Each structure stands twice: as structure tokens, then as C-alpha cells.
């Protein structure tokens, strides 16, 4: 299954494949950033953040800052309940994105190309804080970044059970 990235200097950069997974429990909408790495510049970071969808519910977004995937609203039809634990995984295999929420695939952009590929550059690394949008209010656990896209089986396992013992 490979290993997760332990050293921030080894984060997947450019348009290289990656997977990012974590568990979270939000307690409010204030402060939206969950995790960001890369350079604070257009198209050069990989960010995961909350936003308010249609002024009605909280959604989750994988944001490349300027050249996002064709679909970047990861949980467009899945409201996020406060004060409950949820899992989230995003993968990029070099040509498409796939997203899982609570162990279930909620979107893949197969057949739709992103407007441009990511060009993530070395720079910041923040957990619990996003790209100029405030500190996350809640808890996070099992934050994991792989330097490859993970398989559907791996994503389903992580979403339901967390990291396998072989990763600990």
C-alpha cells in the first residue's frame, strides 16, 4: 500500500499525483481552512477548506487557487453536520480528481478535464488553517498526505476505519 508522507519537504508538488485524507469535527462555520500546502500564489497551492453553499449549508472544497478542477465542490449534495466526526479524501492521479466523504465516493471528474493541472510549489504547510481564510474551529485527526493517488479500496478503508495498522 505504500507509505504516507511524514516529511513536509517530501509533499507532492507540481502536477504529481497525490491523495489527502483526514477526519474532522467542525463546531462552527467561522474560520474555514482545514489544510493547505504550497506557495501562496495563483495555481501554486493545494488547499482544503469549507465554504457556505447557496447561503444554506456548509460544503467542502479542494482549491488549487486559480486552476481548480472542473468540479471543486466536494460535498455539493451532502450537508456537513456540525459536532459529528466525518472523513474526507481527495485524490489526483495526474489527470482526474476523485473525492470521498465518510467512506463513500461523492464525485469523480472522469471525462471532464480540469481547466488546468495543478502546479503546486514548495512553500507553506498548514493544518487547521487554510489559504488566507482563517483558522478551523473544531478537531482534526489522521491527517495524511500520500505522494500517489490511492485506490478506491484504500479510500473506502480510510473513510470507515482510519489509517491501517501498517501505516502507524
PDB file of C-alpha atoms in Angstrom, residues 64-142:
ATOM      1  CA  UNK A  64      -5.843  24.888  -6.226  1.00  0.00           C
ATOM      2  CA  UNK A  65      -6.147  28.686  -6.167  1.00  0.00           C
ATOM      3  CA  UNK A  66      -6.940  29.683  -9.707  1.00  0.00           C
ATOM      4  CA  UNK A  67      -6.984  26.500 -11.793  1.00  0.00           C
ATOM      5  CA  UNK A  68      -9.347  24.303  -9.848  1.00  0.00           C
ATOM      6  CA  UNK A  69     -10.698  21.025 -11.103  1.00  0.00           C
ATOM      7  CA  UNK A  70     -13.839  21.298 -13.217  1.00  0.00           C
ATOM      8  CA  UNK A  71     -15.803  20.380 -10.079  1.00  0.00           C
ATOM      9  CA  UNK A  72     -14.359  21.597  -6.801  1.00  0.00           C
ATOM     10  CA  UNK A  73     -17.396  21.431  -4.512  1.00  0.00           C
ATOM     11  CA  UNK A  74     -16.624  18.104  -2.933  1.00  0.00           C
ATOM     12  CA  UNK A  75     -19.796  17.597  -0.998  1.00  0.00           C
ATOM     13  CA  UNK A  76     -22.199  19.618  -3.082  1.00  0.00           C
ATOM     14  CA  UNK A  77     -25.158  17.421  -2.222  1.00  0.00           C
ATOM     15  CA  UNK A  78     -24.008  16.300   1.227  1.00  0.00           C
ATOM     16  CA  UNK A  79     -24.515  18.821   4.015  1.00  0.00           C
ATOM     17  CA  UNK A  80     -21.864  18.601   6.714  1.00  0.00           C
ATOM     18  CA  UNK A  81     -23.304  18.115  10.183  1.00  0.00           C
ATOM     19  CA  UNK A  82     -21.633  20.031  12.983  1.00  0.00           C
ATOM     20  CA  UNK A  83     -20.389  18.249  16.094  1.00  0.00           C
ATOM     21  CA  UNK A  84     -20.076  14.925  14.225  1.00  0.00           C
ATOM     22  CA  UNK A  85     -16.906  13.247  13.005  1.00  0.00           C
ATOM     23  CA  UNK A  86     -16.513  12.952   9.229  1.00  0.00           C
ATOM     24  CA  UNK A  87     -13.803  11.583   6.963  1.00  0.00           C
ATOM     25  CA  UNK A  88     -12.642  13.178   3.749  1.00  0.00           C
ATOM     26  CA  UNK A  89     -10.256  12.026   0.995  1.00  0.00           C
ATOM     27  CA  UNK A  90      -9.209  13.756  -2.226  1.00  0.00           C
ATOM     28  CA  UNK A  91      -7.053  12.116  -4.885  1.00  0.00           C
ATOM     29  CA  UNK A  92      -5.434  13.471  -8.030  1.00  0.00           C
ATOM     30  CA  UNK A  93      -3.915  10.831 -10.333  1.00  0.00           C
ATOM     31  CA  UNK A  94      -2.380  13.285 -12.794  1.00  0.00           C
ATOM     32  CA  UNK A  95      -5.463  13.580 -14.971  1.00  0.00           C
ATOM     33  CA  UNK A  96      -8.569  13.375 -12.767  1.00  0.00           C
ATOM     34  CA  UNK A  97      -9.788  14.041  -9.249  1.00  0.00           C
ATOM     35  CA  UNK A  98     -11.865  11.765  -7.028  1.00  0.00           C
ATOM     36  CA  UNK A  99     -13.405  12.606  -3.657  1.00  0.00           C
ATOM     37  CA  UNK A 100     -14.767  10.524  -0.789  1.00  0.00           C
ATOM     38  CA  UNK A 101     -16.830  11.731   2.130  1.00  0.00           C
ATOM     39  CA  UNK A 102     -17.453   9.396   5.076  1.00  0.00           C
ATOM     40  CA  UNK A 103     -16.118   6.442   3.047  1.00  0.00           C
ATOM     41  CA  UNK A 104     -18.399   6.980   0.044  1.00  0.00           C
ATOM     42  CA  UNK A 105     -17.213   8.360  -3.291  1.00  0.00           C
ATOM     43  CA  UNK A 106     -19.123  11.611  -3.798  1.00  0.00           C
ATOM     44  CA  UNK A 107     -17.544  12.744  -7.047  1.00  0.00           C
ATOM     45  CA  UNK A 108     -15.016  11.985  -9.734  1.00  0.00           C
ATOM     46  CA  UNK A 109     -14.298  14.184 -12.701  1.00  0.00           C
ATOM     47  CA  UNK A 110     -13.759  11.301 -15.123  1.00  0.00           C
ATOM     48  CA  UNK A 111     -14.494  12.569 -18.601  1.00  0.00           C
ATOM     49  CA  UNK A 112     -14.125  16.209 -17.542  1.00  0.00           C
ATOM     50  CA  UNK A 113     -10.707  17.765 -17.601  1.00  0.00           C
ATOM     51  CA  UNK A 114      -9.751  20.433 -15.086  1.00  0.00           C
ATOM     52  CA  UNK A 115      -9.302  23.893 -16.537  1.00  0.00           C
ATOM     53  CA  UNK A 116      -5.573  23.336 -15.946  1.00  0.00           C
ATOM     54  CA  UNK A 117      -3.486  20.904 -13.939  1.00  0.00           C
ATOM     55  CA  UNK A 118      -2.231  21.950 -10.515  1.00  0.00           C
ATOM     56  CA  UNK A 119       1.244  23.427 -10.306  1.00  0.00           C
ATOM     57  CA  UNK A 120       1.827  23.083  -6.558  1.00  0.00           C
ATOM     58  CA  UNK A 121       5.091  24.674  -5.411  1.00  0.00           C
ATOM     59  CA  UNK A 122       7.094  24.299  -2.197  1.00  0.00           C
ATOM     60  CA  UNK A 123       6.088  26.771   0.472  1.00  0.00           C
ATOM     61  CA  UNK A 124       3.727  26.841   3.406  1.00  0.00           C
ATOM     62  CA  UNK A 125       2.306  23.851   5.248  1.00  0.00           C
ATOM     63  CA  UNK A 126      -0.711  24.480   7.480  1.00  0.00           C
ATOM     64  CA  UNK A 127      -3.017  22.088   9.308  1.00  0.00           C
ATOM     65  CA  UNK A 128      -6.146  23.699  10.732  1.00  0.00           C
ATOM     66  CA  UNK A 129      -5.638  26.836   8.690  1.00  0.00           C
ATOM     67  CA  UNK A 130      -6.275  27.491   5.041  1.00  0.00           C
ATOM     68  CA  UNK A 131      -5.271  29.880   2.394  1.00  0.00           C
ATOM     69  CA  UNK A 132      -5.881  33.309   3.897  1.00  0.00           C
ATOM     70  CA  UNK A 133      -9.273  32.286   5.194  1.00  0.00           C
ATOM     71  CA  UNK A 134      -8.982  31.681   8.898  1.00  0.00           C
ATOM     72  CA  UNK A 135      -8.410  29.004  11.476  1.00  0.00           C
ATOM     73  CA  UNK A 136     -10.575  25.890  11.520  1.00  0.00           C
ATOM     74  CA  UNK A 137     -12.894  25.677  14.519  1.00  0.00           C
ATOM     75  CA  UNK A 138     -13.110  22.046  15.535  1.00  0.00           C
ATOM     76  CA  UNK A 139     -10.931  18.948  15.647  1.00  0.00           C
ATOM     77  CA  UNK A 140      -8.872  17.049  13.060  1.00  0.00           C
ATOM     78  CA  UNK A 141      -7.346  13.582  13.214  1.00  0.00           C
ATOM     79  CA  UNK A 142      -5.398  11.162  10.989  1.00  0.00           C
TER      80      UNK A 142
END
